[in-house]
PDB file of C-alpha atoms and ligand atoms in Angstrom:
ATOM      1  CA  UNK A  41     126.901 123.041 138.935  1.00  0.00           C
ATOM      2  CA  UNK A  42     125.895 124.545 142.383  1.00  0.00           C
ATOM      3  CA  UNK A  43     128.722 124.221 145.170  1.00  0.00           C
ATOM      4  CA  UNK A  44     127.551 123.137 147.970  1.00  0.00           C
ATOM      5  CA  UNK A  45     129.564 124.471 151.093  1.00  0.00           C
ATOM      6  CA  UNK A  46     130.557 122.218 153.850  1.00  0.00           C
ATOM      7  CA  UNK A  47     129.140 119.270 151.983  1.00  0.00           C
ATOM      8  CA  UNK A  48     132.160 116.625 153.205  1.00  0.00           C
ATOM      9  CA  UNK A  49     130.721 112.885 151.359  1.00  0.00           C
ATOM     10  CA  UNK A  50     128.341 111.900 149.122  1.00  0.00           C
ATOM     11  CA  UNK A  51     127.986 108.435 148.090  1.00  0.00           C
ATOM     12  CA  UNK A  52     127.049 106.618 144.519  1.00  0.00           C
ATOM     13  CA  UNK A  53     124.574 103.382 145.382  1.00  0.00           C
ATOM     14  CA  UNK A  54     123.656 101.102 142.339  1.00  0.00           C
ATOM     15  CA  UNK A  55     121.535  98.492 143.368  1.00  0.00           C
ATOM     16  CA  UNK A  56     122.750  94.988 141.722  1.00  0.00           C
ATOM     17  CA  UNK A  57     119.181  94.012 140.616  1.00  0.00           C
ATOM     18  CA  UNK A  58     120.637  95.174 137.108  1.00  0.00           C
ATOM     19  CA  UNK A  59     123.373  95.978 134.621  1.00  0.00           C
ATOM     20  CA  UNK A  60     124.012  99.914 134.891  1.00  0.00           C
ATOM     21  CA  UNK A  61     122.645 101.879 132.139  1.00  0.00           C
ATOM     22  CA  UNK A  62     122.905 105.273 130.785  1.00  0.00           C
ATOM     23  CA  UNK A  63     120.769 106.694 133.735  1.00  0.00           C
ATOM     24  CA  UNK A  64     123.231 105.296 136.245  1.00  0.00           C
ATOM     25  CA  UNK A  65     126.515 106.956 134.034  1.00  0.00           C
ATOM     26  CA  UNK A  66     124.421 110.289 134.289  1.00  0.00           C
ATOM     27  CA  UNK A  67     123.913 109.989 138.435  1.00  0.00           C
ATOM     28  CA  UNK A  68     127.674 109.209 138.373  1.00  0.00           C
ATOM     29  CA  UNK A  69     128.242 112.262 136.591  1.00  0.00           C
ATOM     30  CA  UNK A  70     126.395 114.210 138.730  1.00  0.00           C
ATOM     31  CA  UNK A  71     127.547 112.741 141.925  1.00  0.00           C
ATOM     32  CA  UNK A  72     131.555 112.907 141.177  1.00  0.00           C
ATOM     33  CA  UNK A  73     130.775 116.707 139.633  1.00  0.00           C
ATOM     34  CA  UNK A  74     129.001 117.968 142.898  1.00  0.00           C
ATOM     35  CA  UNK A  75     131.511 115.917 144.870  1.00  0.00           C
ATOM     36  CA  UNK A  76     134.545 117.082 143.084  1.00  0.00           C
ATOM     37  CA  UNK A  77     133.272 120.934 143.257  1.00  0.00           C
ATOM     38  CA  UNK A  78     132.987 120.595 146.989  1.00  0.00           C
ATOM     39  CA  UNK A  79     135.898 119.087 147.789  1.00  0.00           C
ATOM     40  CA  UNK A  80     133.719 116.279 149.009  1.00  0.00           C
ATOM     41  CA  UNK A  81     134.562 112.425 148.921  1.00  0.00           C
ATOM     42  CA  UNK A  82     132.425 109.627 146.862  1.00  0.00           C
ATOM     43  CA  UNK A  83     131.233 106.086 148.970  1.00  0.00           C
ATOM     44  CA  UNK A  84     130.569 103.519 147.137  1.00  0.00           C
ATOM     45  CA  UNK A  85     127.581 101.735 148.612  1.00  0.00           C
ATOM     46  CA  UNK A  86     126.224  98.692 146.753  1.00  0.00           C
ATOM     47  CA  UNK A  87     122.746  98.558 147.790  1.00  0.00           C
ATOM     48  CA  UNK A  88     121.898  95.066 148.140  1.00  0.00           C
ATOM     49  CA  UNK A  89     119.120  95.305 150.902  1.00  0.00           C
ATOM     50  CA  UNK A  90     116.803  93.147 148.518  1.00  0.00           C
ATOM     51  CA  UNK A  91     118.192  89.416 148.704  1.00  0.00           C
ATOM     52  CA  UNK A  92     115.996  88.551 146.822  1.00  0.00           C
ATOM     53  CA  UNK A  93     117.011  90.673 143.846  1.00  0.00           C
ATOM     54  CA  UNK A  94     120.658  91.299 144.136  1.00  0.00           C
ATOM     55  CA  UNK A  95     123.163  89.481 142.446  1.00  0.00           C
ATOM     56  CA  UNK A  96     126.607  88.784 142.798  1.00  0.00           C
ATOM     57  CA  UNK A  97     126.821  88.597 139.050  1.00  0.00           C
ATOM     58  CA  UNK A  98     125.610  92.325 138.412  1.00  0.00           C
ATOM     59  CA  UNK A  99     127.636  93.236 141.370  1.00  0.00           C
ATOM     60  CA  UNK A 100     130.746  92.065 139.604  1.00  0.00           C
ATOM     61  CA  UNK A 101     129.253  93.584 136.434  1.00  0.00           C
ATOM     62  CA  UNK A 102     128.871  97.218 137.960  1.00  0.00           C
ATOM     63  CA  UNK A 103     132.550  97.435 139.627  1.00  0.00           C
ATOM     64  CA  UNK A 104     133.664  96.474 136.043  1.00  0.00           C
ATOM     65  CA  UNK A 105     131.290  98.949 134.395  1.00  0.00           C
ATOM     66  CA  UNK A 106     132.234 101.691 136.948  1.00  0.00           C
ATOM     67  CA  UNK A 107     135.986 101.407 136.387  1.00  0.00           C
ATOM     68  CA  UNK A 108     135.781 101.084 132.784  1.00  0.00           C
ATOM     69  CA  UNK A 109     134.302 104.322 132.974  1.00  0.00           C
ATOM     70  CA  UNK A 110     136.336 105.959 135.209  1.00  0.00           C
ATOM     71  CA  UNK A 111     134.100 106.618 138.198  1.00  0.00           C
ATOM     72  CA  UNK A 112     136.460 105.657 141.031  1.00  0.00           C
ATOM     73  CA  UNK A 113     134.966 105.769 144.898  1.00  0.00           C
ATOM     74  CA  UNK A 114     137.057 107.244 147.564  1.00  0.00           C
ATOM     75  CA  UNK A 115     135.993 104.720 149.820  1.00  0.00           C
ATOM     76  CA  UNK A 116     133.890 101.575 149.804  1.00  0.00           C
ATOM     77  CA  UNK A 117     132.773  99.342 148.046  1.00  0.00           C
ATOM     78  CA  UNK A 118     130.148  99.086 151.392  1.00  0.00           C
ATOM     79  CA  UNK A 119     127.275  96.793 150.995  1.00  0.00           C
ATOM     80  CA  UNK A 120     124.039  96.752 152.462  1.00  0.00           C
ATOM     81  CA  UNK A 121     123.997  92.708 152.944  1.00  0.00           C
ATOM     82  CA  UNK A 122     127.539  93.227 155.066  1.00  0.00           C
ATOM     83  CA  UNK A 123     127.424  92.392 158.846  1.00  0.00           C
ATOM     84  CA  UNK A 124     127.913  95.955 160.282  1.00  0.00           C
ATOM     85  CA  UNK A 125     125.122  97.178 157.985  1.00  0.00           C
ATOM     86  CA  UNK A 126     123.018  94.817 159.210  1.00  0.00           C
ATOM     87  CA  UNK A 127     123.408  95.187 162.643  1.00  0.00           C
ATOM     88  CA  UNK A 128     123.062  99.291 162.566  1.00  0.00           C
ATOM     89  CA  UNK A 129     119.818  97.870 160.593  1.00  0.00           C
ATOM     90  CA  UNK A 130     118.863  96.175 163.948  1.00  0.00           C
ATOM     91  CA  UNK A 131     119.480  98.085 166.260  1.00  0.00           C
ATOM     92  CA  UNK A 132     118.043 101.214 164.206  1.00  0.00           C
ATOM     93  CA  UNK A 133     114.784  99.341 164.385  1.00  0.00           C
ATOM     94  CA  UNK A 134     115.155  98.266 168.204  1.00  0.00           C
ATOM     95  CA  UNK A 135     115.704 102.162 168.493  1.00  0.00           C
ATOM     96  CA  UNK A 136     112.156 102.771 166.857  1.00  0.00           C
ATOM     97  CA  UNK A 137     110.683 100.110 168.789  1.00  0.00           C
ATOM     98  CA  UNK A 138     111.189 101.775 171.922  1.00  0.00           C
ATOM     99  CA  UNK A 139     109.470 104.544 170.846  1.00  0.00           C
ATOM    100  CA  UNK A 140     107.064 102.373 169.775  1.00  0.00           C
ATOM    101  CA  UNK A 141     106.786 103.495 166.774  1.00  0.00           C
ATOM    102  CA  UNK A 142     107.040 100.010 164.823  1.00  0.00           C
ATOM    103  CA  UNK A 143     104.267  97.922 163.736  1.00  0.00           C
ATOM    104  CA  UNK A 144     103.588  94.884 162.139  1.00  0.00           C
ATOM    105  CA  UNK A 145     101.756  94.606 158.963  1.00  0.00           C
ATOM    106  CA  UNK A 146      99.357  92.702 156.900  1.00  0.00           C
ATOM    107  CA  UNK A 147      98.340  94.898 154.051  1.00  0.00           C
ATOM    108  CA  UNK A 148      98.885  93.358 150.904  1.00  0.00           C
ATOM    109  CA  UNK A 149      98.274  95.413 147.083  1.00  0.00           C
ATOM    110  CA  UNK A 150      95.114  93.792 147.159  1.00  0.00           C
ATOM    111  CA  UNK A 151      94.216  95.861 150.864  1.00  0.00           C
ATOM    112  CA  UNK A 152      95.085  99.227 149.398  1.00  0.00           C
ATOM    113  CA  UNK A 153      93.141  97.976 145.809  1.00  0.00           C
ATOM    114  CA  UNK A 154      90.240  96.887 148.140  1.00  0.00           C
ATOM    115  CA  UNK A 155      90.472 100.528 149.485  1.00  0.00           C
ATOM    116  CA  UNK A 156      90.446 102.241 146.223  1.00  0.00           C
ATOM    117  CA  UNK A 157      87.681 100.520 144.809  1.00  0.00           C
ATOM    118  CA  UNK A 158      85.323 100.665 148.191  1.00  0.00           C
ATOM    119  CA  UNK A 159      86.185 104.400 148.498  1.00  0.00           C
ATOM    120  CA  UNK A 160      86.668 105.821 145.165  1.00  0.00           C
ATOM    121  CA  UNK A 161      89.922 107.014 146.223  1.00  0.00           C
ATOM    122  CA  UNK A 162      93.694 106.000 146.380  1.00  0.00           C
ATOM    123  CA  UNK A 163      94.254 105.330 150.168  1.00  0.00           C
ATOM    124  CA  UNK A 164      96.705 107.597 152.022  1.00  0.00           C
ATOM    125  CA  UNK A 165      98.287 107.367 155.267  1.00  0.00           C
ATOM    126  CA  UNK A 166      99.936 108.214 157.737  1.00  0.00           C
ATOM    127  CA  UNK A 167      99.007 104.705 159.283  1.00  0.00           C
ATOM    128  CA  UNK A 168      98.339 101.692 156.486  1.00  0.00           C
ATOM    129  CA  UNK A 169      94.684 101.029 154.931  1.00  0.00           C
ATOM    130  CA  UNK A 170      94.045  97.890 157.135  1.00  0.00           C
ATOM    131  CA  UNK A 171      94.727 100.111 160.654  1.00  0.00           C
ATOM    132  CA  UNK A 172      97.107  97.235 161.376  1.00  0.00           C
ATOM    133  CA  UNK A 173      98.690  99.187 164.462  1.00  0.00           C
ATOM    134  CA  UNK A 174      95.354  99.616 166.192  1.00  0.00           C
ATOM    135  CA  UNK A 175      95.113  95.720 165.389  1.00  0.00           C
ATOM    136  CA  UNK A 176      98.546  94.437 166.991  1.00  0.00           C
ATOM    137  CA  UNK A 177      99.213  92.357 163.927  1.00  0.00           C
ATOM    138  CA  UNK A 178     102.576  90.955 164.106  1.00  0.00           C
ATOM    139  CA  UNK A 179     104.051  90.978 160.209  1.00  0.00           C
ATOM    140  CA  UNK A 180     104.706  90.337 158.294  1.00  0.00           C
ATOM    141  CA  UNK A 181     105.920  93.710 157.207  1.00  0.00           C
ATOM    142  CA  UNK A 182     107.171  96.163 160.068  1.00  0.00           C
ATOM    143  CA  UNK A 183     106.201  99.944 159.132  1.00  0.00           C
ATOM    144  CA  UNK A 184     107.521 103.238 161.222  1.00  0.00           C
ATOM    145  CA  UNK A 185     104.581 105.417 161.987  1.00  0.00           C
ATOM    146  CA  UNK A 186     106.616 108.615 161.626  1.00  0.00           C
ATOM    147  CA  UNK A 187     103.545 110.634 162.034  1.00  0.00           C
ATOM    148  CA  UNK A 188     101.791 113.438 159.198  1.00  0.00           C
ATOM    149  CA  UNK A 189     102.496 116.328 157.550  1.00  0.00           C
ATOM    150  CA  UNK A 190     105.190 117.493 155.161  1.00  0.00           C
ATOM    151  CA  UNK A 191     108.613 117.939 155.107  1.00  0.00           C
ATOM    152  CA  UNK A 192     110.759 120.567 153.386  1.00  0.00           C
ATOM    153  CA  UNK A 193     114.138 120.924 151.783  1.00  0.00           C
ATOM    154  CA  UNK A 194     116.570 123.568 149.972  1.00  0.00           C
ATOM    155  CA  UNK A 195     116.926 121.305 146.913  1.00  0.00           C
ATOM    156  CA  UNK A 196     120.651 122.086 145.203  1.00  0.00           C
ATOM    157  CA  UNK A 197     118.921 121.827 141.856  1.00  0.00           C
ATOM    158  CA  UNK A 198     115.578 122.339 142.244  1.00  0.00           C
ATOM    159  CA  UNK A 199     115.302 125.389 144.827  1.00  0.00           C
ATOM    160  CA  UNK A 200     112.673 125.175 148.006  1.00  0.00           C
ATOM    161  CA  UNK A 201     110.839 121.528 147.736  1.00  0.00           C
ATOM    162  CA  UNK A 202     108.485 120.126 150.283  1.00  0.00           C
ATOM    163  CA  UNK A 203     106.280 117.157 149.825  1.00  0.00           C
ATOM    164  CA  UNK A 204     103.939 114.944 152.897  1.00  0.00           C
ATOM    165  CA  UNK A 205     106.102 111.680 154.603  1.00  0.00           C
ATOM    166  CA  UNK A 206     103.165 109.487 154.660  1.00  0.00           C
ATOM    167  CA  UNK A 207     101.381 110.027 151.476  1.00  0.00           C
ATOM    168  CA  UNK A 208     101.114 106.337 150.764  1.00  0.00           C
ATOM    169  CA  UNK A 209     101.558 104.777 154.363  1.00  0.00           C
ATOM    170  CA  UNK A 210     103.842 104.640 157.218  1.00  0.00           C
ATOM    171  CA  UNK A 211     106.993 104.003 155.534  1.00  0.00           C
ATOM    172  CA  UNK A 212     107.584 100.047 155.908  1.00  0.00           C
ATOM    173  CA  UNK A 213     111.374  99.554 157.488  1.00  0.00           C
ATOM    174  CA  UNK A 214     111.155  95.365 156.777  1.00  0.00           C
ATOM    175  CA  UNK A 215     109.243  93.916 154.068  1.00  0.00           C
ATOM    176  CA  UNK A 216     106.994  90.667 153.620  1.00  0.00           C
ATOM    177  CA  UNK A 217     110.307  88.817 152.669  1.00  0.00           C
ATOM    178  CA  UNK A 218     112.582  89.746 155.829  1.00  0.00           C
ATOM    179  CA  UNK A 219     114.857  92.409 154.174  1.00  0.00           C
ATOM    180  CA  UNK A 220     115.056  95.599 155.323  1.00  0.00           C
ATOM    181  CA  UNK A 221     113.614  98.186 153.112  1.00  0.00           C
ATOM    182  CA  UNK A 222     115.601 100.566 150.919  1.00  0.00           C
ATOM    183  CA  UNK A 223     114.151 103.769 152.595  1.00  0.00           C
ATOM    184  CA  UNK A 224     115.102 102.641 155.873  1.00  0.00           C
ATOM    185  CA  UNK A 225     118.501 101.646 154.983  1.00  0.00           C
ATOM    186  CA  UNK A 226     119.814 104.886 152.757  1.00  0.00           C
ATOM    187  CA  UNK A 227     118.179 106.938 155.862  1.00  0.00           C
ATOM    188  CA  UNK A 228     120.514 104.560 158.444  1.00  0.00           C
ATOM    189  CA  UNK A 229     123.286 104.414 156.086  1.00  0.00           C
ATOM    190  CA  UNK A 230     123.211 107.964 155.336  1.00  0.00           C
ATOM    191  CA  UNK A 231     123.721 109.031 159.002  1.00  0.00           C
ATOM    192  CA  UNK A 232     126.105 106.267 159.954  1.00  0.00           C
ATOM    193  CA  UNK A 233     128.558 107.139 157.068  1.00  0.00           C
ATOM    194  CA  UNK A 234     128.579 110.671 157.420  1.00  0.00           C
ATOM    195  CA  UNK A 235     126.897 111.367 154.021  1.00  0.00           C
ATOM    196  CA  UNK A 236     125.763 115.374 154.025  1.00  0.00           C
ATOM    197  CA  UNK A 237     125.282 115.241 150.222  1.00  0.00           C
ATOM    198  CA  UNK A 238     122.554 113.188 148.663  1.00  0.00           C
ATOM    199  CA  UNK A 239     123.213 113.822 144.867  1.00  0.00           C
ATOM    200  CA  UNK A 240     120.056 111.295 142.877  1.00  0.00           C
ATOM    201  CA  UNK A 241     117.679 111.327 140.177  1.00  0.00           C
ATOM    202  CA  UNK A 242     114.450 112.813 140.238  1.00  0.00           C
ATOM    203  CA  UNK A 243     112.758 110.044 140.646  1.00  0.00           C
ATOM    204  CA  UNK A 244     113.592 109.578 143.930  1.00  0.00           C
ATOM    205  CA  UNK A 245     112.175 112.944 144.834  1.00  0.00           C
ATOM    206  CA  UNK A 246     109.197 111.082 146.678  1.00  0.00           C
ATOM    207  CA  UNK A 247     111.012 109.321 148.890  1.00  0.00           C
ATOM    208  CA  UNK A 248     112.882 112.775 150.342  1.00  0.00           C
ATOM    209  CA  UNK A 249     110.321 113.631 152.700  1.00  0.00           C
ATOM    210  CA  UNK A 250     110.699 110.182 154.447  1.00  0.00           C
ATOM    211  CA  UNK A 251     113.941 109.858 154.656  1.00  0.00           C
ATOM    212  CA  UNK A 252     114.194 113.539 156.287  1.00  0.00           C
ATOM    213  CA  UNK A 253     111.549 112.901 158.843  1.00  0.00           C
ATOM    214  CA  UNK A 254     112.864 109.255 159.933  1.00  0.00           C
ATOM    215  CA  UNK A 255     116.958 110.625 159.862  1.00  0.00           C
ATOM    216  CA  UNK A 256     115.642 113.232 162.475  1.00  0.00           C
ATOM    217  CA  UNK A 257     113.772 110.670 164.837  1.00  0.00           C
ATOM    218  CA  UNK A 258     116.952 108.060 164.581  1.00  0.00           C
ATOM    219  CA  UNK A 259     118.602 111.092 165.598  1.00  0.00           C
ATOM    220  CA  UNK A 260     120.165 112.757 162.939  1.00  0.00           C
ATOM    221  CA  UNK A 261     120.115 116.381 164.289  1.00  0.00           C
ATOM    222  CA  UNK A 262     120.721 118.281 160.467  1.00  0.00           C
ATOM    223  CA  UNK A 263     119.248 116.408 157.485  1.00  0.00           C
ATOM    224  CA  UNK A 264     121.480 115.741 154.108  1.00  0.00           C
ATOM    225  CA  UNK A 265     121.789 118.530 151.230  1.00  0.00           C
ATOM    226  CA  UNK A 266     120.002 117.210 148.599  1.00  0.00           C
ATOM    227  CA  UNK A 267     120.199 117.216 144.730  1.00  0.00           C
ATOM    228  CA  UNK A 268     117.695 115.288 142.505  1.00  0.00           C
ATOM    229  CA  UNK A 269     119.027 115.929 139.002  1.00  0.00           C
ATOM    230  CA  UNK A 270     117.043 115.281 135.393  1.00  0.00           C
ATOM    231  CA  UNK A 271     116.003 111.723 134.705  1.00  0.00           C
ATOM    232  CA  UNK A 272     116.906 110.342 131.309  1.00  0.00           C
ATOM    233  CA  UNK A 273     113.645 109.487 129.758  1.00  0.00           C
ATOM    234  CA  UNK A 274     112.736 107.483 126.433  1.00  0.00           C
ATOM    235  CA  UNK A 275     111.451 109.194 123.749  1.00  0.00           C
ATOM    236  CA  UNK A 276     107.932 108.433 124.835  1.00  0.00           C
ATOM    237  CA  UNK A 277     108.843 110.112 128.369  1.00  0.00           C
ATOM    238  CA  UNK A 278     109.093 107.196 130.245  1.00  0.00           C
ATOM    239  CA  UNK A 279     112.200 105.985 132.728  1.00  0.00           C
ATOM    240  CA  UNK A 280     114.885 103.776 131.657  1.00  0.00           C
ATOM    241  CA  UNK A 281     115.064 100.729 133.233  1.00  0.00           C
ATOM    242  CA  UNK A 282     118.002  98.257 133.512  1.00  0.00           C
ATOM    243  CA  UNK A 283     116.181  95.748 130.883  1.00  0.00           C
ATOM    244  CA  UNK A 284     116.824  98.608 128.289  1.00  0.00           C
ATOM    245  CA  UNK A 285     119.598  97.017 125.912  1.00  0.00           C
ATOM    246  CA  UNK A 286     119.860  99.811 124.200  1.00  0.00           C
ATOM    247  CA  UNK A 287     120.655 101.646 126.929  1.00  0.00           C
ATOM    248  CA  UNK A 288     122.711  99.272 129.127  1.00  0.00           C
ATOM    249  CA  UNK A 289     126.573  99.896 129.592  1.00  0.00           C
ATOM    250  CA  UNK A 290     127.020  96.567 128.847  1.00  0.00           C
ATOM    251  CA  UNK A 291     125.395  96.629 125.015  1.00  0.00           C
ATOM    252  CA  UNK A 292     127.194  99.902 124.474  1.00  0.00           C
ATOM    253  CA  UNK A 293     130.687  98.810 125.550  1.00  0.00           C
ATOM    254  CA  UNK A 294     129.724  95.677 122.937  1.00  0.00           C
ATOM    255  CA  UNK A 295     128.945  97.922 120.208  1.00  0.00           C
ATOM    256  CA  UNK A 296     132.337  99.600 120.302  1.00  0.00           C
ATOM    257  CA  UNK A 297     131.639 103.039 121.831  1.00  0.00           C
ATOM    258  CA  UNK A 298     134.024 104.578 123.687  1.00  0.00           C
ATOM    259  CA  UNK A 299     133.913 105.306 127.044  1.00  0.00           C
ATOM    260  CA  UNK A 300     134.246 109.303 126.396  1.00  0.00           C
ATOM    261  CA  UNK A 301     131.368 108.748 124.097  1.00  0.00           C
ATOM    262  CA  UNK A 302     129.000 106.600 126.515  1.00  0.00           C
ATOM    263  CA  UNK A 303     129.989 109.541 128.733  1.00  0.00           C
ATOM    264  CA  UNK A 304     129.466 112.152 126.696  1.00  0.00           C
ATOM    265  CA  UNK A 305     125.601 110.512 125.667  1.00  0.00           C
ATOM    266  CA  UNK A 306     124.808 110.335 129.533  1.00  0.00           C
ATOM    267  CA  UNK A 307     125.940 113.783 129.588  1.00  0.00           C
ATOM    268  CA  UNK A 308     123.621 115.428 127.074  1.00  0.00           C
ATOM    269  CA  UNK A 309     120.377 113.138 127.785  1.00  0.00           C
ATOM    270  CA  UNK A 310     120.522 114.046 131.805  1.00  0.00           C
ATOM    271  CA  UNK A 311     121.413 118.415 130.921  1.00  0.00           C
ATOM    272  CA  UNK A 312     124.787 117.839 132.661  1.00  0.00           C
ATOM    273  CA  UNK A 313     127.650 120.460 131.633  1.00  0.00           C
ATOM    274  CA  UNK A 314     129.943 120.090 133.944  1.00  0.00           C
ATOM    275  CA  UNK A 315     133.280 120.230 132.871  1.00  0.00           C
ATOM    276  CA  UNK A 316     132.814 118.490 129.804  1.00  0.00           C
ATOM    277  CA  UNK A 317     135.634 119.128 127.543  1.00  0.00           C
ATOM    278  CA  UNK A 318     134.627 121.955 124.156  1.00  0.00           C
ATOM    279  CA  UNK A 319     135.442 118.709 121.896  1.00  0.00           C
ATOM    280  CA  UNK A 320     132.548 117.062 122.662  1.00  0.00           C
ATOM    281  CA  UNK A 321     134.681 114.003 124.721  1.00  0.00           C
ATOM    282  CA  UNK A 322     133.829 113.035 128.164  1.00  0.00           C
ATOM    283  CA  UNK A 323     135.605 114.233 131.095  1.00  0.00           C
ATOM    284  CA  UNK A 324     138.742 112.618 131.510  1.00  0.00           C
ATOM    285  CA  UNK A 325     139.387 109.978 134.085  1.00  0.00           C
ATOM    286  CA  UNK A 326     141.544 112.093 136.179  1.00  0.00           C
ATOM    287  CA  UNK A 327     138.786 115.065 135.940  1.00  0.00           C
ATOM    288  CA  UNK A 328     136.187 112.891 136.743  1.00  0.00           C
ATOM    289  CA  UNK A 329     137.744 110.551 139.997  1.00  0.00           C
ATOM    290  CA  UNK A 330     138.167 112.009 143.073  1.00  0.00           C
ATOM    291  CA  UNK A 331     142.024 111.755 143.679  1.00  0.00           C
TER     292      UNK A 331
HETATM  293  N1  LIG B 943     119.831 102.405 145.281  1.00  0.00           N
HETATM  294  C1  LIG B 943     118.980 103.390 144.692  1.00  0.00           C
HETATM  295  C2  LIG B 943     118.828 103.115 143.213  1.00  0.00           C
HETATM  296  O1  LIG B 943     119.575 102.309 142.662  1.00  0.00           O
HETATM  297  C3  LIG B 943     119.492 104.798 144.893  1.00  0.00           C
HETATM  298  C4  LIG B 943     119.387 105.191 146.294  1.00  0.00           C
HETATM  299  C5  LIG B 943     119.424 106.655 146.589  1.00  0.00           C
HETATM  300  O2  LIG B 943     120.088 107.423 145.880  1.00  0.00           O
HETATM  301  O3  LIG B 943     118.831 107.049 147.569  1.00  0.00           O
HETATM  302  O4  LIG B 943     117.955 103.693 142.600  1.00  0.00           O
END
């Protein structure tokens, strides 16, 4: 587990679209080890940007999940649907818009399918297959243009990682529904919190780029450390997903296991050795919260 100097706050964001499973226990793990080996606090930030999605139901169900396992925040629970979080939403966008730099959009699937198929090739931005800026179309999704080129990172985990911010489009801040997006909000949330550590799974490693390029136009003069640790995969390679009972916290706490041993599993699928205990048991609660 690399320590990463100066890092002050990271923060553990479930979205409530979903039970937690066993990928979840293993971000947890990582997030509360790099935390607790930099002296760094954990946020709790439910990430409810998607109304449509979220739940209060698998809210409820996470904080329960979370505790029975031990995980517990230094601060929050903080939601994305709260007032404040919305407003800093708002006026992050008004703050883009007078750089112009937001425009509306009508590109649909079917646009960047229409693309594909007329040029033999996946579509890729900056910009958004339909050239909706050059168009003045008002919505009804709002994308950043945040401009070409690539973006690079020391990667805690990983080592030197770059990747391009507009492979597939301007990033869109508000989507066809009204909510804001989740890129925009982790990138406005991560500033206005004071998170320096980003600890997530690899699967996220896409969306780094972005989110570094947008923080530093909002304003965010030094970008996050970043960590983007082993995804637990299925035997046939693919991601878990929150509809996988066998996987879901909530199956395994019905089945009997222990929480050392759900703990422990997470542990050994995601290559996490932090301070597990020689006996094979999870850490501890009071090794694994951030007193
Ligand atoms: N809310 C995201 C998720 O549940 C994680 C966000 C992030 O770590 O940037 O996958």
């Amino acid at each position: 587990m690399p320590i990463v100097t100066g890092a002050t706050r990271t923060r553990f964001a479930p979205a409530p679209t979903g039970r937690l499973h066993l990928g979840h226990v293993a971000n947890a793990l990582w997030t509360w080890g790099f935390a607790r080996a930099a002296g760094a606090s954990v946020l709790l930030r439910i990430e409810d940007h998607d109304r449509q999605r979220s739940h209060a139901t698998f809210d409820r169900a996470i904080l329960d999940d979370l505790d029975w396992l031990g995980f517990i925040a230094d601060a929050g629970p903080v939601r994305q649907s709260d007032p404040d979080a919305q407003a800093a939403y708002a006026a992050a966008s008004r703050k883009l818009a007078d750089q112009a730099l937001v425009y509306g959009c009508d590109c649909s699937r079917a646009t960047f399918a229409r693309w594909h198929t007329t040029h033999g090739a996946t579509w890729s931005g900056p910009g958004c297959p339909g050239g909706c800026r050059e168009r003045g179309v008002a919505g009804p999704v709002l994308r950043v243009a945040l401009g070409a080129g690539v973006e690079g990172w020391i990667d805690e985990l990983l080592g030197m990682r770059s990747g391009p911010v507009a492979s597939g489009g301007d990033l869109p801040i508000r989507d066809r529904h009204g909510n804001w997006t989740y890129g925009f909000c982790v990138t406005v949330d991560d500033q206005r919190q004071g998170v320096d550590l980003v600890v997530r799974g690899q699967d996220l490693l896409e969306a780094t780029p972005v989110q570094i390029r947008l923080g530093r136009v909002l304003g965010r003069a030094v970008p996050a450390t970043f960590a983007h640790h082993p995804l637990i995969r299925r035997a046939d390679g693919s991601k878990l997903s929150k509809s996988d009972g066998d996987t879901g916290i909530e199956a395994l706490r019905a089945a009997g296991l222990t929480r050392e041993a759900v703990l422990a599993r997470a542990a050994d699928a995601t290559g996490y050795r932090g301070e597990r205990p020689s006996s094979g048991a999870g850490p501890d609660r009071s090794s694994i919260s951030h007193a």
